[in-house]
XYZ file of C-alpha atoms in Angstrom:
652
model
C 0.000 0.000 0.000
C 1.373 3.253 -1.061
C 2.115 6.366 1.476
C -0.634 8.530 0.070
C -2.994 5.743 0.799
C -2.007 5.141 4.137
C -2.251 8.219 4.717
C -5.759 8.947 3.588
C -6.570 6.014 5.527
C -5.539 7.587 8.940
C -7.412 10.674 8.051
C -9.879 8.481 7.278
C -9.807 7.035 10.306
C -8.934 10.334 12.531
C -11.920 11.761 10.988
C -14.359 9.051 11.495
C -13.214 9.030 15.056
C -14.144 13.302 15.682
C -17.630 12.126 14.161
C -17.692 9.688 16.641
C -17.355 12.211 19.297
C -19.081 15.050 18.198
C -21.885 12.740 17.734
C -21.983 11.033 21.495
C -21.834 14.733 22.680
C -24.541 16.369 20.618
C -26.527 12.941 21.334
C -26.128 13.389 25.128
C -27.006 17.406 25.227
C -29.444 17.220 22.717
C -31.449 14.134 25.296
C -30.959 16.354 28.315
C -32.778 18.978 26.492
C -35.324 17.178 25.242
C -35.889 15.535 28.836
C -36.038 18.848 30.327
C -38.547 19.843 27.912
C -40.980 17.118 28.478
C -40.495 17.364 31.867
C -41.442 21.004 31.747
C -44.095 20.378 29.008
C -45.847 17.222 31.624
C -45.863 19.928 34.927
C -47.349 22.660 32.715
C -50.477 20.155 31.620
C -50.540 18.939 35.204
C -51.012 22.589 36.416
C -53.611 23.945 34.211
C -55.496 20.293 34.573
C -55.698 20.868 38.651
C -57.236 24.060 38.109
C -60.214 22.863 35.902
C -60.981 19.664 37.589
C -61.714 21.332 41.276
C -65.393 21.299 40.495
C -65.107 16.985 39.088
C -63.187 16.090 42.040
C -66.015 18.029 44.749
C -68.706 16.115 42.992
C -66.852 12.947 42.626
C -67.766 13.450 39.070
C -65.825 10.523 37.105
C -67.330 11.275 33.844
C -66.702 15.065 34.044
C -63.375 14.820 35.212
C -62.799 12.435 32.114
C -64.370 15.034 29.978
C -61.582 17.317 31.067
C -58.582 15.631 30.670
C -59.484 14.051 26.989
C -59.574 17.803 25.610
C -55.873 18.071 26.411
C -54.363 14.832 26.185
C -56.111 14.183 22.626
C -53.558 16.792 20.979
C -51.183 13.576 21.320
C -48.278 15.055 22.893
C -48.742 12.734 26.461
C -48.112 9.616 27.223
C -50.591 8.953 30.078
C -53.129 11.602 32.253
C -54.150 10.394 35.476
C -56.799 11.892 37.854
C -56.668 10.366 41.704
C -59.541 11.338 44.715
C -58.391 11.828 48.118
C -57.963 8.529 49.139
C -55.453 7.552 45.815
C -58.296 6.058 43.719
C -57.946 6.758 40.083
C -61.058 8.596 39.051
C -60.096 9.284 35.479
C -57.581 7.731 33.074
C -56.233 8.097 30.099
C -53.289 6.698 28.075
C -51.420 6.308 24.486
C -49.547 3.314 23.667
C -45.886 3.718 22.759
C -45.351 4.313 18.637
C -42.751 5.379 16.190
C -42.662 8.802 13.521
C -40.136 8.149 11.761
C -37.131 7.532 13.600
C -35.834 4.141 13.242
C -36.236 1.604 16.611
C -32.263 1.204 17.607
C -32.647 5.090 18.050
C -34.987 4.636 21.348
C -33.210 1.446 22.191
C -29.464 2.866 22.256
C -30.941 6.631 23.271
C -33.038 5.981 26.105
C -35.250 9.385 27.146
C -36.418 9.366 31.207
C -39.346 10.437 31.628
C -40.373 11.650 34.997
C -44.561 11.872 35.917
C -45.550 15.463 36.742
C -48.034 15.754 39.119
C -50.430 18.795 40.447
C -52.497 18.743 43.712
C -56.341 19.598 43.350
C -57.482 21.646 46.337
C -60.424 23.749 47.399
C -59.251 26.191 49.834
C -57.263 24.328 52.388
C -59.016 20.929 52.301
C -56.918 18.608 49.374
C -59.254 16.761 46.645
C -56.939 14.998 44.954
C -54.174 15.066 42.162
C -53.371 14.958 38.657
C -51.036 12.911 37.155
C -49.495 14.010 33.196
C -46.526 11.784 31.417
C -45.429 13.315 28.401
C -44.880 11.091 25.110
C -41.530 10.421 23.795
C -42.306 9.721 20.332
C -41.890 13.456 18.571
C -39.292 14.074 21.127
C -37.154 10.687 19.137
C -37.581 12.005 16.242
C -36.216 15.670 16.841
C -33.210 13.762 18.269
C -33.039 11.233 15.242
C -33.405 14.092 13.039
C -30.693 16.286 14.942
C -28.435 13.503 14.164
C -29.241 13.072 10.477
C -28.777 16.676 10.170
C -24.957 16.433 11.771
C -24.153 13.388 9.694
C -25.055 15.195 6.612
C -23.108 18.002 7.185
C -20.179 15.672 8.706
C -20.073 13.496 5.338
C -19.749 16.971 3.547
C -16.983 18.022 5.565
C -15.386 14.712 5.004
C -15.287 15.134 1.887
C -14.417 18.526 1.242
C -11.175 17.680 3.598
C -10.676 14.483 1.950
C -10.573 16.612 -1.844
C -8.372 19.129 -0.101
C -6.104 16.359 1.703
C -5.333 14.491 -1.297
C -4.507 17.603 -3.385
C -2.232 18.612 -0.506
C -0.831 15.098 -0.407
C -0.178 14.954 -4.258
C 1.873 18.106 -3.559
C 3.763 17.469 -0.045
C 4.694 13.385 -1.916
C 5.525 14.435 -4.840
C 9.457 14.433 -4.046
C 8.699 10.984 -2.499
C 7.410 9.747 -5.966
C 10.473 11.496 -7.894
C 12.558 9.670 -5.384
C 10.929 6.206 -5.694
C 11.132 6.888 -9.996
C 15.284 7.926 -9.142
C 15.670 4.852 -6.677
C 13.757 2.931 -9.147
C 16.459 4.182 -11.866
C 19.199 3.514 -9.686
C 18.296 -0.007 -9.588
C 17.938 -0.102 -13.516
C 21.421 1.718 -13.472
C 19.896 4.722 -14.704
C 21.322 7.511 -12.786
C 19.204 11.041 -12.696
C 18.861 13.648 -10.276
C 16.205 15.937 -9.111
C 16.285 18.983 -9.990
C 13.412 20.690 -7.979
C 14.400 20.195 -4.299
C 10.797 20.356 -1.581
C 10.291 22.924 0.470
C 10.113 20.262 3.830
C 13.762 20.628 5.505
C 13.685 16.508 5.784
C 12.714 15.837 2.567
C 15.244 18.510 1.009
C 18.077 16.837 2.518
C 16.930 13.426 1.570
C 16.702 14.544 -1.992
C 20.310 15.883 -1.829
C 21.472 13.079 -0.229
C 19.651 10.999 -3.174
C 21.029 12.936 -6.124
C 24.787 12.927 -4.241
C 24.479 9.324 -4.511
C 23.289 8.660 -7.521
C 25.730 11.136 -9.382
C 28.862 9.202 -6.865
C 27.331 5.871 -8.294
C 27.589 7.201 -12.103
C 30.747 8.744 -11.561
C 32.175 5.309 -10.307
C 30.628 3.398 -12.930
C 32.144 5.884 -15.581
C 35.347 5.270 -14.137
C 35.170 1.909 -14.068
C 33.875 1.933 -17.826
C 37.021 4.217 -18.834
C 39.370 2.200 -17.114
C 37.856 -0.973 -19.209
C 38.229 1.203 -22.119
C 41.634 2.381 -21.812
C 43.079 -1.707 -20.921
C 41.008 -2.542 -23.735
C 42.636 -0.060 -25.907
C 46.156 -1.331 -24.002
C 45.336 -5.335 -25.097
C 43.633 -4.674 -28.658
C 44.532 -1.721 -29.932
C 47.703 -0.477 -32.243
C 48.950 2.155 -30.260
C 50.073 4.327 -33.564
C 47.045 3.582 -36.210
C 43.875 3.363 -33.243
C 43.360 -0.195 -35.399
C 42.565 -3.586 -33.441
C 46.125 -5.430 -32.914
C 46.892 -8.807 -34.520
C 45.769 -10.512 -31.679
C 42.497 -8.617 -31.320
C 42.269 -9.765 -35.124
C 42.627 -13.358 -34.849
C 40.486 -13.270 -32.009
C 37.353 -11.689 -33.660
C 38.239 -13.940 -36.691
C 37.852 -16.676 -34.584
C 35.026 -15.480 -32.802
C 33.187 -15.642 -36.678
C 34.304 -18.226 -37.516
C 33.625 -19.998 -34.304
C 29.454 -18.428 -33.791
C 26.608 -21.269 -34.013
C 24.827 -18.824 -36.521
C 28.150 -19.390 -39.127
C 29.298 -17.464 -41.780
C 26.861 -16.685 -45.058
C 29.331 -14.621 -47.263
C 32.522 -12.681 -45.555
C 35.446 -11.381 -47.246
C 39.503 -11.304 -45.740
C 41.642 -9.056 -47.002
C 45.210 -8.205 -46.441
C 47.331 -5.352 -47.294
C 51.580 -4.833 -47.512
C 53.507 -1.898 -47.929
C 56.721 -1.698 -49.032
C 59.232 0.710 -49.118
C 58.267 1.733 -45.554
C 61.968 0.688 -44.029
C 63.556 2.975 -46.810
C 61.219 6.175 -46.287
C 62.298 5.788 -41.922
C 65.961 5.898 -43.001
C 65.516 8.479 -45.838
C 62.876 11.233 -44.363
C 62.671 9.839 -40.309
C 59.980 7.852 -38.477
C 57.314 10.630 -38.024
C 56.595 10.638 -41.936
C 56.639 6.534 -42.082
C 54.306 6.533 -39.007
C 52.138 9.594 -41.073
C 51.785 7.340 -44.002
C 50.503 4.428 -41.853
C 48.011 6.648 -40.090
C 47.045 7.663 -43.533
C 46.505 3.979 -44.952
C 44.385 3.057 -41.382
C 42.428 6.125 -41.859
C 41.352 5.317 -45.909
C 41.084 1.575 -44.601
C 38.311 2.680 -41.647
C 36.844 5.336 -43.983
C 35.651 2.575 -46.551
C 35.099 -0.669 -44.586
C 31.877 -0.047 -42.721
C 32.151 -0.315 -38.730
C 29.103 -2.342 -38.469
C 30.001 -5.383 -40.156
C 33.548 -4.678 -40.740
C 36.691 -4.593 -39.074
C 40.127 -3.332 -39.448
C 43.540 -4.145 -37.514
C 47.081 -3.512 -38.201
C 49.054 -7.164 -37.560
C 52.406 -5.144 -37.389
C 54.865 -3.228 -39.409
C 52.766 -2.289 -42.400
C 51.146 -5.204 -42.898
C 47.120 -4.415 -42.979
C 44.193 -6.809 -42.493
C 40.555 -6.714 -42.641
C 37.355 -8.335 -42.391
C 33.917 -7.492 -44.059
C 30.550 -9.729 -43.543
C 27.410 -10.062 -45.531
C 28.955 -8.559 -48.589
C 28.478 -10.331 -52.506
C 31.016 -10.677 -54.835
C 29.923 -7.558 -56.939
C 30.125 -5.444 -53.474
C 33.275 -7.075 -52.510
C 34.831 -5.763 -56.002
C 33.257 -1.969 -55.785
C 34.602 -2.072 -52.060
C 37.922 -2.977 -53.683
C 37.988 -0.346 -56.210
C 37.381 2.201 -53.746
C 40.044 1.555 -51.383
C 42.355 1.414 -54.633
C 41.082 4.864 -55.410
C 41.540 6.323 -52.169
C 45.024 4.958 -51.475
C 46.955 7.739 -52.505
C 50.349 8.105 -51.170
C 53.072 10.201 -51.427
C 55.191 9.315 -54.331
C 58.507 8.447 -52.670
C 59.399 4.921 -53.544
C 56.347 3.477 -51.851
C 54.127 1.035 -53.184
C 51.079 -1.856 -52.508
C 49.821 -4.292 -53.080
C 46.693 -6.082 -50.972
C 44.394 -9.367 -51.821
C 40.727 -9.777 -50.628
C 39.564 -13.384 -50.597
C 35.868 -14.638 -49.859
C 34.578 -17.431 -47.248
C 31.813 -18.803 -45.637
C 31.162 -21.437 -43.014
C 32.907 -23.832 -43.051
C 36.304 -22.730 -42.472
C 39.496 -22.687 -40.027
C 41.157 -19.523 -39.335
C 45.068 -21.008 -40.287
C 43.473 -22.150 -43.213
C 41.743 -18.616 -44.396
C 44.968 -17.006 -43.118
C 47.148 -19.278 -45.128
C 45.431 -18.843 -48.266
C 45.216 -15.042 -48.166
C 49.205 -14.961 -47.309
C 49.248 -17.391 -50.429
C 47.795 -15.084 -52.603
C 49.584 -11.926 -51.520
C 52.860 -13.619 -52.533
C 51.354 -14.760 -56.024
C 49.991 -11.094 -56.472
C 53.544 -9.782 -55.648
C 55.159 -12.147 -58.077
C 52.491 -10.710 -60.755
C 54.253 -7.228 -59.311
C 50.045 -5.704 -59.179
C 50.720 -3.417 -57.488
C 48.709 -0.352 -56.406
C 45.708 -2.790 -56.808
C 43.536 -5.553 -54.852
C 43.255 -8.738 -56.488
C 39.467 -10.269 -55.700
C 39.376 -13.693 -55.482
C 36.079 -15.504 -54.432
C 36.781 -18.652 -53.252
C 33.626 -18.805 -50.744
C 32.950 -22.512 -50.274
C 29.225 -22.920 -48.923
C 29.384 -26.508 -47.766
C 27.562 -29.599 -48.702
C 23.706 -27.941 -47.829
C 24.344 -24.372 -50.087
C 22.835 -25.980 -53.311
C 19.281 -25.979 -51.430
C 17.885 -22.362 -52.247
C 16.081 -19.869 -50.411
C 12.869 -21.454 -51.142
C 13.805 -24.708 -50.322
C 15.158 -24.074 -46.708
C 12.070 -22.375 -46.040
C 9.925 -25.368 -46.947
C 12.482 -27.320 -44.443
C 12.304 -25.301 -41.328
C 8.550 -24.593 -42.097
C 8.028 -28.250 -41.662
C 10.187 -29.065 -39.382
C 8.482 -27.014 -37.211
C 5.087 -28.396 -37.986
C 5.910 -31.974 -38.237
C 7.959 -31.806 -34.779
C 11.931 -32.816 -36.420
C 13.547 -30.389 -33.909
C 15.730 -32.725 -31.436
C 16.089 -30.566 -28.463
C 18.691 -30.414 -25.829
C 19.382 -28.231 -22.802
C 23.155 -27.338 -21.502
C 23.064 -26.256 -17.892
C 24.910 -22.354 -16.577
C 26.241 -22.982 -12.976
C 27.226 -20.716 -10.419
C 30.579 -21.688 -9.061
C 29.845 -21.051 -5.800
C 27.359 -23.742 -5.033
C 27.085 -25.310 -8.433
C 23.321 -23.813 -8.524
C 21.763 -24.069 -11.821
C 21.096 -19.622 -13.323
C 19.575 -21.840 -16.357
C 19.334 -23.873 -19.027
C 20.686 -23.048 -22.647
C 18.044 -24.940 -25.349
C 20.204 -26.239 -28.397
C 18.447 -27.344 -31.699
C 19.229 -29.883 -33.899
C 17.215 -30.571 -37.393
C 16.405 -34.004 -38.292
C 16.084 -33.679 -42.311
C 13.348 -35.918 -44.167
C 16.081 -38.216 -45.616
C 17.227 -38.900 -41.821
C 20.546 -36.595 -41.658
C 20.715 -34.643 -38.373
C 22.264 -31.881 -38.621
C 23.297 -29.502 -35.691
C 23.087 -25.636 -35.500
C 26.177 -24.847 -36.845
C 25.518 -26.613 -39.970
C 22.187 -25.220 -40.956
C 22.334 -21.895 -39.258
C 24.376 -20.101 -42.002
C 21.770 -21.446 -44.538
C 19.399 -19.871 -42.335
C 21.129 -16.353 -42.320
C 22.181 -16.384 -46.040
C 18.554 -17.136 -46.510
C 17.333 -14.341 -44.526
C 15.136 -17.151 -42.666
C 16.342 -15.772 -38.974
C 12.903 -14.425 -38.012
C 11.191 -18.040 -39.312
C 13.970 -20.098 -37.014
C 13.657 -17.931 -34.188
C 9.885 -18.083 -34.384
C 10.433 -22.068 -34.028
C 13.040 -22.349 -31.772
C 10.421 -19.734 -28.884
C 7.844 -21.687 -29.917
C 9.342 -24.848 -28.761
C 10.757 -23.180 -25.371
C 7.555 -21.964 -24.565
C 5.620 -24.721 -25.078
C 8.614 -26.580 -23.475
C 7.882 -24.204 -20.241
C 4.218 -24.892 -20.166
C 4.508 -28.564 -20.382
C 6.946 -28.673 -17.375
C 5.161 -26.459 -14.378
C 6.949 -28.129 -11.571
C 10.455 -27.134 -13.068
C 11.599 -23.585 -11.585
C 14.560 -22.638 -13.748
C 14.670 -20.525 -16.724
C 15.082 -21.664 -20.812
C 17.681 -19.460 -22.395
C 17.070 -19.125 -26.456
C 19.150 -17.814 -28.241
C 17.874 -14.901 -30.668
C 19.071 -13.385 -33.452
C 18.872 -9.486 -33.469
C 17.837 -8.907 -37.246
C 14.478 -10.923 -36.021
C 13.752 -8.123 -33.975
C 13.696 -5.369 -36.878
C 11.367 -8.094 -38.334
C 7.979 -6.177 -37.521
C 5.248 -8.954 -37.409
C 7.764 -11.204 -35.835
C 8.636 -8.585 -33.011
C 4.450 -7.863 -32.534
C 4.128 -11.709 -32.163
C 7.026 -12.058 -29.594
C 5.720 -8.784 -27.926
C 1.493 -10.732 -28.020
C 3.143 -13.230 -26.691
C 4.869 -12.108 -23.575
C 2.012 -10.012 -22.787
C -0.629 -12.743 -20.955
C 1.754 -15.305 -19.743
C 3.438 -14.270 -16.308
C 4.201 -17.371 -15.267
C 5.893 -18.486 -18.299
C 7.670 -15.129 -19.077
C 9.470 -15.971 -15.659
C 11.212 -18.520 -16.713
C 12.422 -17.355 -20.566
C 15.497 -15.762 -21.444
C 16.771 -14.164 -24.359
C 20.343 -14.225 -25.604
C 22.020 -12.180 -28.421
C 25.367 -12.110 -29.929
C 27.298 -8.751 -28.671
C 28.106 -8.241 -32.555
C 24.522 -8.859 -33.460
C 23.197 -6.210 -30.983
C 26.236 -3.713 -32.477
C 25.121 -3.509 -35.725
C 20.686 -3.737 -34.408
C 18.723 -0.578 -34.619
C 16.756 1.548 -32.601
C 13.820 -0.332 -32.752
C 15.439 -3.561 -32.219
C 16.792 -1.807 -28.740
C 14.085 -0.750 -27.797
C 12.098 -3.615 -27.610
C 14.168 -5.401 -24.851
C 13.206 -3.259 -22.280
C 9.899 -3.795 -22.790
C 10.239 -7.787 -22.416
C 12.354 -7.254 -19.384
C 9.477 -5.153 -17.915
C 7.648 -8.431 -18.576
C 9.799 -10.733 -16.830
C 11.954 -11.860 -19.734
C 16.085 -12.037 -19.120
C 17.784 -10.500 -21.806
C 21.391 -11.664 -22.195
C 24.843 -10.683 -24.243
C 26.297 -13.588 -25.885
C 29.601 -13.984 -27.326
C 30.652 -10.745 -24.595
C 33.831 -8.696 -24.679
C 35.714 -7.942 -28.359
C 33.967 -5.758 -29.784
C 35.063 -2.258 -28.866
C 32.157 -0.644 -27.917
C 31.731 -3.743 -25.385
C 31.905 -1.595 -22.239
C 29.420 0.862 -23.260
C 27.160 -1.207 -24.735
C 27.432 -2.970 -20.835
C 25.975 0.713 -19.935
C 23.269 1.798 -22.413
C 21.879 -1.938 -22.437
C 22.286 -3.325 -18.937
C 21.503 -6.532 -19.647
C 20.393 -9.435 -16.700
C 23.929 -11.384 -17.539
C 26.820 -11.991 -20.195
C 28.376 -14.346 -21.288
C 32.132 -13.841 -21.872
C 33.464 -15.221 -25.194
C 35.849 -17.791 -25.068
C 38.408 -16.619 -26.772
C 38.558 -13.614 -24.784
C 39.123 -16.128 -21.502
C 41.729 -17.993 -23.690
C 43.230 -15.640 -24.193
C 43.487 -13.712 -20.881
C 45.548 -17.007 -19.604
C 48.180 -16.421 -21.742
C 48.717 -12.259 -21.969
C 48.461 -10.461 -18.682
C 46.929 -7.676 -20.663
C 44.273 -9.554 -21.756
C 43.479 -10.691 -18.179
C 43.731 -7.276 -16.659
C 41.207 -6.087 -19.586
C 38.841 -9.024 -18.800
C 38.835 -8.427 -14.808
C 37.963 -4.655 -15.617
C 35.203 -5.560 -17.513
C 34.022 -8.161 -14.881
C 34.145 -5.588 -11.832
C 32.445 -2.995 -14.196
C 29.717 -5.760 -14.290
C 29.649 -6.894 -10.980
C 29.396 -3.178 -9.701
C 26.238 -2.606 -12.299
C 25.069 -6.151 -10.373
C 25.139 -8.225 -13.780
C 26.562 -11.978 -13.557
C 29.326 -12.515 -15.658
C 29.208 -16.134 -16.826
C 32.366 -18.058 -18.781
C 31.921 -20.057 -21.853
C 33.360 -23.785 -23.315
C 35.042 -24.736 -20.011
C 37.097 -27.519 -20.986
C 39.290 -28.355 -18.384
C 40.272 -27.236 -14.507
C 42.346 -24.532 -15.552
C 39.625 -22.994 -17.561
C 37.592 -22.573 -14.484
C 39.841 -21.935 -11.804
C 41.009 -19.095 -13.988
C 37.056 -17.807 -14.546
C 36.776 -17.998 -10.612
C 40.112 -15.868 -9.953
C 39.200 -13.301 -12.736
C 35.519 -13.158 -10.946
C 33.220 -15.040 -13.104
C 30.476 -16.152 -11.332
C 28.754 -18.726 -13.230
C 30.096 -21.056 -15.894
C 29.077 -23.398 -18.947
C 31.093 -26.547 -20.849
C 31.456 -29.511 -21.426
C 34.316 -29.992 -18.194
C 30.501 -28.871 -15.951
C 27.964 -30.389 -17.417
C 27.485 -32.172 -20.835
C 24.356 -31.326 -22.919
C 21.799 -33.640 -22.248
C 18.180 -34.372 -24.117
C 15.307 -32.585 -23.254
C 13.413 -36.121 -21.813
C 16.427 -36.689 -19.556
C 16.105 -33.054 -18.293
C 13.092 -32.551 -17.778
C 12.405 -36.202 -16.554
C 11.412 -35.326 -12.811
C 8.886 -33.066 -13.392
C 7.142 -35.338 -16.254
């Protein structure tokens, strides 16, 4: 229950309590009046009666004497009229029963009015004939008092809620820091930082708000901080100090890390780039010019390769190397041409010469490597120089003769006829080998009886642009895989691509989804690739918070090479990541590498995000994850992947 309700409630309550009490009092004054009046009202009858029943009570004159009291007690205002002789006898009576005008009966049972007989003596000069006897009647007397109190209630309930009106208004004003404070606390928590800008006027709440936006600026300073220092040891491990370019070994990682990704490889090109005559122009004209020409060559190199699916590096001296995804072989030869054109040097005995060859999955990175070293020493035995030779050598693998059409067709009935074979790998924490969740692997069982795992159909399925169609499946199957199993408590990671989430009617159908089922959307996680999320747009953003707001996990796959790693970490904030393996690899060997990956993993732990290690293999692997901070981990050395049935078995 909110403060502002609470707090309407004890006003409520406070109020309900003065009605109480201004109630019991007017009740009690009002009955003393009225008992006073019919106590003054029963001795005025009784007088005037003695004076006109002297002559009845000489004569003994029953009927007379009855004659005079009916004229008075007929107006209905009395309860009972006696007249008594001498000796106590009642000579004339008359009475009214009790009755009701129109107050209700718990009035005259919880107000009780005492009436007290009024009595007059009837005398003729000294000698005493009798007496009369008058009791008033209660009944208009209960309903002034009923009435009295209908009257205050009415006017009561108005107050009440004129107060009420006026309380909450000055409520809404005196909470509204409160409520900016719960939003900023709320933000803090969702490690967005803000302040408040408008400080209250209530001393307390002033200094509580100061003290709030002191924090919250301390706690983005320190996570800034922490996110520069990542920065700059990432910059120390995988960056060419003199050309800004990713090193070799930042090169051969992210090569690897393509080469390596379950989704594959539809179409990429690798391209590599010597200079000679460098040595001569450092003797000749000094360093500073040779270094100027290489900034020159990195700067035309970035300029034309496109950050989003590209990548540059410098693997030493001035050798250049590049990588470029999703590109055809008529792109791959325009991009050529215009790094050709743009290569303009300084005409002092320098000269070029740079190769660009085309893959796809599968492939090996000493083999790509090899080949493209291959063909720069045929291209400078052909001295072509000041050019890039093209060669597309892409090799699709066995399943690239089926075409667009026809992999649709396949994963369209695979998902209707059931042929997914499903499998879950288990993330555990190291601390107490607790399960965070389960990781849901597909494999397609073809019509002729193949199976064939991700990594062999999943390029099909990108070079197809059939993502959004085998990400559709593969929820489908984890959600119906969380109904069917109640009892079990742990989440089903899937993993996602990003480009299904520019995908319109698919992201509407994931959003319809999540919308109505609570209980599953507990358990479901999302996973994308950190390079997939790079190059996703706005809308693709901005559509995870919304599924986190409805219970969903959104995790970073693949987590740590890309250079923007650490601020994607901030804008995104995801529930975990998962580091990429080679980055752990790595980190075991270089100490620069390792001091980069423990920066990232205290930036995460401070922004309260699990950091979780990849393809543990062997001890090593994971006593090395637990000294660099890793919580959690996932492999084949913790726990194998095992079938869906096997699973799931105790909660069938």
């Amino acid at each position: 229950m909110t403060l502002k309700k609470q707090l309407l409630l004890a006003m409520s309550g406070l109020f309900l309590l003065v009605f109480i009490v201004v109630q019991t009092l007017t009740v009690l004054s009002t009955r003393d009046y009225l008992q006073q009046q019919l106590a003054s009202h029963a001795q005025d009858a009784a007088t005037t009666l003695s004076k006109t029943l002297q002559t009845a009570l000489q004569q003994h004159d029953a009927t007379l004497a009855a004659t005079e009291i009916a004229s008075v007690f007929d107006r209905g205002y009395y309860r009972q009229m006696l007249v008594l002789d001498a000796d106590g006898k009642v000579l004339a009576k008359r009475e009214l029963a009790d009755q009701t005008v129109a107050e209700p009966g718990w009035v005259t049972q919880l107000v009780r009015l005492e009436l007290q007989p009024a009595e007059a003596f009837v005398s003729a000069g000294w000698r005493q004939l009798g007496k009369v006897v008058v009791v008033s009647h209660p009944a208009y007397a209960y309903q002034y008092l009923w009435q009295s109190m209908l009257n205050l209630a009415t006017w009561m309930l108005a107050l009440f809620v004129l107060v009420m009106l006026a309380g909450l208004l000055i409520l809404r004003w005196l909470l509204r820091p409160l409520e900016a404070m719960e939003a900023m606390a709320t933000g803090i928590r969702q490690h967005r930082f803000t302040t408040i800008e408008r400080l209250p006027y209530a001393r307390e709440l002033r200094q509580l708000v100061r003290a709030m936006n002191q924090m919250s600026q301390h706690i983005d300073q320190e996570l800034s901080r922490a996110a520069q220092q990542a920065d700059t040891l990432r910059q120390q491990a995988m960056q060419d100090a003199l050309t800004g370019l990713e090193n070799r070994e930042s090169f051969r990682l992210r090569l690897n890390q393509l080469l390596q990704r379950d989704e594959g490889i539809s179409q990429a090109w690798l391209g590599l780039l010597e200079l000679e005559g460098l040595h001569e122009l450092n003797q000749q004209h000094g360093f500073a010019q040779g270094d100027a020409v290489l900034r020159q060559i990195a700067q035309c190199l970035q300029q034309q390769i496109p950050a989003h699916n590209g990548l540059v590096a410098r693997l030493g001296g001035s050798t250049f190397a590049w990588l470029i995804q999703d590109q055809t072989a008529a792109q791959a030869q325009a991009l050529a041409q215009t790094i050709s054109t743009g290569l303009s040097l300084p005409d002092s005995g320098l000269r070029w010469l740079a190769v660009l060859s085309g893959f796809s999955s599968p492939a090996e990175q000493g083999v790509l490597l090899a080949r493209a070293d291959f063909l720069l020493a045929q291209a400078r035995q052909q001295q072509a120089w000041q050019q890039i030779q093209v060669h597309d050598e892409a090799s699709s693998g066995q399943l690239s003769g089926m075409g667009s059409q026809a992999w649709r067709t396949t994963l369209t009935e695979a998902q209707t006829q059931n042929r997914w074979l499903l499998s879950v790998q288990p993330v555990l924490r190291f601390a107490d080998e607790h399960e965070l969740h389960q990781e849901l692997l597909l494999r397609l069982a073809l019509p002729s009886g193949d199976i064939l795992p991700a990594g062999a159909f999943l390029p099909m399925v990108k070079r197809h642009q059939l993502s959004a169609i085998m990400d559709k499946a593969a929820l489908s199957l984890a959600l119906e895989l969380i109904s069917r199993h109640e009892g079990a408590t742990g989440r089903i990671a899937v993993n996602i691509a990003a480009a299904s989430l520019q995908d319109t009617e698919w992201r509407l159908w994931l959003l319809d989804g999540c919308a109505g089922r609570w209980p599953v959307r507990q358990r479901l996680a999302l996973e994308f690739t950190e390079a997939e999320l790079q190059d996703a747009g706005d809308t693709a953003l901005g559509s995870l918070p919304f599924l986190r707001e409805n219970g969903v996990q959104i995790g970073i796959d693949q987590f740590g090479l890309h250079p923007s790693a650490v601020r994607m970490l901030r804008q995104l904030t995801p529930d975990y990541v998962k580091m990429d393996p080679q980055l752990l690899q790595q980190a075991m060997l270089d100490s620069n590498w390792r001091t980069h990956l423990q920066a990232i993993v205290q930036l995460a732990t401070a922004m309260d995000i699990p950091v979780i290690a990849q393809k543990l293999e062997n001890e090593a692997m994971l006593q090395f994850a637990r000294e660099c901070g890793l919580v959690a981990g996932q492999g084949f050395y913790l726990a194998e992947p095992v079938s869906v049935q096997r699973a799931f078995r105790p909660y069938l």
